[in-house]
Each structure stands twice: as structure tokens, then as C-alpha cells.
Amino acid sequence: MLLVLIMMFNKNLEEKMEKKIIVVGVFVVDISVYSKNLPLPGQTIIGQNYIIGPGGKGSNQAVAIARAGGKVSLIARVGDDDFGKLGLRLYDEEGVNRKLLIVDKDERTGCATISIDENGMNSILVVPSSANGLTPEMIVNKKSSIKSSKTLITGFEIPLETAIQSLKIGREYNCLNILNPAPYVDVNKEIWSLADYVTPNEHEAFEITGIKVKNPEDAFEAGIKLCEMGSENVVITLGSLGAVTILNGKRGKHFLPPKVPGNVIDTVGAGDVFNGAFSLSITRGKSIEESVQFANLASSISVRRKGAALSSPIALEIEQNQTENLDWFYEI
Ligand code: RIB
């Protein structure tokens, strides 16, 4: 009995001490269809299966953080419709603070159509809809919540000026700013220096730097260039090749993903799970190396199941896979 009480006390204490993370991003509903191959332009093909579920990069990141045990709030704009209600239900079920959500009576919640082939590869068309109306002023109005957060994450699914405003407020309050530049949009240089960590995937790294990223060596080169453009630290994700780190303009390390049982069936949202888990780990004061390994593991688990937000692993699953993967530090 005493042991149970001590365990409960420790858990409460841990929860109280957990530092807050704020995500400024998008919620949409994903309509995902599964087929052998992805359709080519102008082609109609017969698929095998479909699912409808929660998506949107920022929202997926928030769910990934909550599932992994973090304290997270989401600033997003949704419509007062069935899709929006799906989001609200999701946050209640997953433990994401939704008090900062903006629900607009006159607009529709966004949606994404996603095609996924037999190797889990995907192509995505996302229409942010109501999220396009998330303005910089709306973020200014939420300043006090950013002030009380340790970490802020944002990306390019919301309007660019809103992402910039979020990062500026994050800077003002000494938040750790994480910028996931996805999907890539043309930006001016100012934005890179507003983030402590910039986390593109290989495609976004190419679009930002002009350096084709096919392997870890290319990724180091692109990351160093991104630092020359103003970023402090860069983490480039490389799908099945894991991720590389570039710290203060210097080549860091390459981390292959750990061994996780099962086949890859759906990579949608893998980057979001990576970003969520990475942010949580960095917020908890872990090193960038430990955080990349933690994030690699969380996203490796997620690609073995269907869905975006709902493929995120919970803390216990990550822990179990960590102990089964004591040699998972495939650092090169
Ligand atoms: O990163 C995956 C997400 O991108 C999907 O959930 C889709 O909604 C798009 O926003």
C-alpha cells in the first residue's frame, strides 16, 4: 500500500514538474486511401481501403507530445462543424489542452486527401481552410500562454506571417523555438535565426538550400548551409535513414532508426511524431543526441501502424522499445 502511495505521489510530482509545450499549427481531417501504387496525374486506380481520421501537422505533433507524456497546448483555428468537433473530441481523449483553440462559426475545418502505396509511401494534398485565417494578432492575444511555456513549435501549414509572429513571441519569452519548415514555402532569411532548432525532412532541406539530399553526407552539407542562412541547430530527418544533427553550424552525428518489430505500412505523420517526441525530450532537458534517438524511436513505431495522429506511440510503448533496443544508438 505504502509503495502504491509513493508511486502515485511521484507520478503527481512528475506531472506537476513537466514543462509546458505550445504548438501553433493546423488541425485537419485526413481522408487516407491505400492502394498498391500511387495514382499518376490523370490516372484513376482502384484502391484497397480507406480511413478518415485526425491530421494536420501541428495537431499531430501535439497528440504525439501528449501521448509520450508531455504537457501540451495547441493554438489552431477550426470551423464549428463535424470535422472541427472531431478535433475537439480528439484533444479531450488525448489530453491536449484545447483552451487556446479558435473555433470560427462561419468557416470550414480543413481536410487533407492522402494516397498511400504498399510501401507506406504517400502523397498529400492539404487544404487548411479555417487555419488560413490564423492571424499574427490571434497569436499576440495568446501571449501569456506562450510566456508560461518552455517550448514553442510551429511550421509552414499556417500563414507564414503567423509562424514568424509565433517565433518572435517565443523569443521574447525565452522559449525554445522549434521550426518544422513543412510544407516548404518560399521564405526570407529572417525566419531561420528565430528558431533554436530547424527540423526539415530531406525534401524540405533541398528546397531551402538547393542541395539535393539523398544520404546523410548530403544532409550534413545542407544542414551546414542552413546554419549559414541563420539557423542555430538543424535536425534533418531522412525517412528510413534516420536523422542527422548540425549544431551551431558544425556537423553533428547521424542516427539510424532503431530496430522495431513489424513492417512499415504508413509513413503519414512520421515527421510530426518525430518533431513532437523531439520537442518533448528537448523540453525535458535531454541532449540533442538523446532527443533525436527518442524521436527516431517514436516515429519508427508510428510508421508500423495506420493513421497520422493516431499512430503516435504512448510513453509506455516507447519505454518498452527503448529497453528492447539497448543497442539502438546506431550513431555513426
Ligand atoms: O504530416 C502529415 C500531415 O500533413 C497529415 O496529417 C496531413 O493532414 C498533412 O497536414
GROMACS .gro file of N, CA, C and O and ligand atoms in nm, residues 26 28-30 54-57 60 111-112 114 124 126 157 268-272 308-309, ligand 1:
model
   98
   26VAL      N    1  -0.189   2.346  -3.735
   26VAL     CA    2  -0.312   2.320  -3.808
   26VAL      C    3  -0.374   2.188  -3.765
   26VAL      O    4  -0.303   2.090  -3.742
   28VAL      N    5  -0.656   1.932  -3.937
   28VAL     CA    6  -0.746   1.900  -4.050
   28VAL      C    7  -0.789   1.755  -4.033
   28VAL      O    8  -0.732   1.681  -3.951
   29VAL      N    9  -0.889   1.715  -4.110
   29VAL     CA   10  -0.927   1.574  -4.112
   29VAL      C   11  -0.861   1.510  -4.234
   29VAL      O   12  -0.867   1.564  -4.345
   30ASP      N   13  -0.795   1.398  -4.210
   30ASP     CA   14  -0.728   1.325  -4.320
   30ASP      C   15  -0.820   1.218  -4.377
   30ASP      O   16  -0.876   1.137  -4.302
   54PRO      N   17  -0.793   1.209  -3.763
   54PRO     CA   18  -0.733   1.339  -3.736
   54PRO      C   19  -0.595   1.355  -3.799
   54PRO      O   20  -0.515   1.262  -3.798
   55GLY      N   21  -0.571   1.474  -3.854
   55GLY     CA   22  -0.441   1.505  -3.913
   55GLY      C   23  -0.409   1.653  -3.895
   55GLY      O   24  -0.466   1.721  -3.810
   56GLY      N   25  -0.321   1.701  -3.980
   56GLY     CA   26  -0.271   1.839  -3.965
   56GLY      C   27  -0.142   1.831  -3.886
   56GLY      O   28  -0.138   1.770  -3.778
   57LYS      N   29  -0.036   1.893  -3.939
   57LYS     CA   30   0.096   1.870  -3.879
   57LYS      C   31   0.103   1.915  -3.732
   57LYS      O   32   0.150   1.840  -3.646
   60ASN      N   33  -0.101   1.687  -3.512
   60ASN     CA   34  -0.033   1.557  -3.496
   60ASN      C   35   0.082   1.568  -3.396
   60ASN      O   36   0.105   1.478  -3.314
  111CYS      N   37  -0.919   1.992  -4.463
  111CYS     CA   38  -0.906   1.847  -4.481
  111CYS      C   39  -0.787   1.816  -4.570
  111CYS      O   40  -0.735   1.904  -4.639
  112ALA      N   41  -0.742   1.693  -4.564
  112ALA     CA   42  -0.630   1.651  -4.650
  112ALA      C   43  -0.670   1.521  -4.718
  112ALA      O   44  -0.730   1.434  -4.655
  114ILE      N   45  -0.508   1.194  -4.887
  114ILE     CA   46  -0.376   1.130  -4.879
  114ILE      C   47  -0.382   0.995  -4.951
  114ILE      O   48  -0.473   0.915  -4.927
  124ILE      N   49   0.033   1.386  -5.039
  124ILE     CA   50  -0.069   1.455  -4.958
  124ILE      C   51  -0.111   1.586  -5.023
  124ILE      O   52  -0.027   1.663  -5.068
  126VAL      N   53  -0.323   1.903  -4.890
  126VAL     CA   54  -0.389   1.955  -4.769
  126VAL      C   55  -0.452   2.091  -4.797
  126VAL      O   56  -0.391   2.177  -4.862
  157GLU      N   57   0.237   2.521  -4.226
  157GLU     CA   58   0.100   2.495  -4.272
  157GLU      C   59   0.010   2.614  -4.239
  157GLU      O   60  -0.095   2.631  -4.300
  268VAL      N   61   0.260   0.841  -4.308
  268VAL     CA   62   0.193   0.972  -4.289
  268VAL      C   63   0.208   1.015  -4.142
  268VAL      O   64   0.178   0.939  -4.051
  269GLY      N   65   0.256   1.136  -4.123
  269GLY     CA   66   0.268   1.189  -3.987
  269GLY      C   67   0.396   1.146  -3.915
  269GLY      O   68   0.417   1.187  -3.801
  270ALA      N   69   0.481   1.067  -3.982
  270ALA     CA   70   0.603   1.020  -3.915
  270ALA      C   71   0.689   1.140  -3.873
  270ALA      O   72   0.746   1.143  -3.762
  271GLY      N   73   0.695   1.240  -3.960
  271GLY     CA   74   0.774   1.361  -3.930
  271GLY      C   75   0.713   1.435  -3.811
  271GLY      O   76   0.784   1.495  -3.730
  272ASP      N   77   0.582   1.433  -3.802
  272ASP     CA   78   0.516   1.504  -3.691
  272ASP      C   79   0.544   1.433  -3.559
  272ASP      O   80   0.567   1.498  -3.457
  308ALA      N   81  -0.238   0.920  -3.898
  308ALA     CA   82  -0.139   1.025  -3.870
  308ALA      C   83  -0.130   1.043  -3.719
  308ALA      O   84  -0.047   0.978  -3.653
  309ALA      N   85  -0.218   1.127  -3.662
  309ALA     CA   86  -0.212   1.150  -3.517
  309ALA      C   87  -0.226   1.018  -3.439
  309ALA      O   88  -0.155   0.994  -3.342
  333RIB     O1   89   0.242   1.539  -4.182
  333RIB     C1   90   0.127   1.468  -4.213
  333RIB     C2   91   0.008   1.560  -4.216
  333RIB     O2   92   0.026   1.651  -4.322
  333RIB     C3   93  -0.121   1.489  -4.243
  333RIB     O3   94  -0.186   1.450  -4.126
  333RIB     C4   95  -0.197   1.589  -4.327
  333RIB     O4   96  -0.309   1.637  -4.263
  333RIB     C5   97  -0.100   1.700  -4.359
  333RIB     O5   98  -0.122   1.811  -4.284
   0.00000   0.00000   0.00000
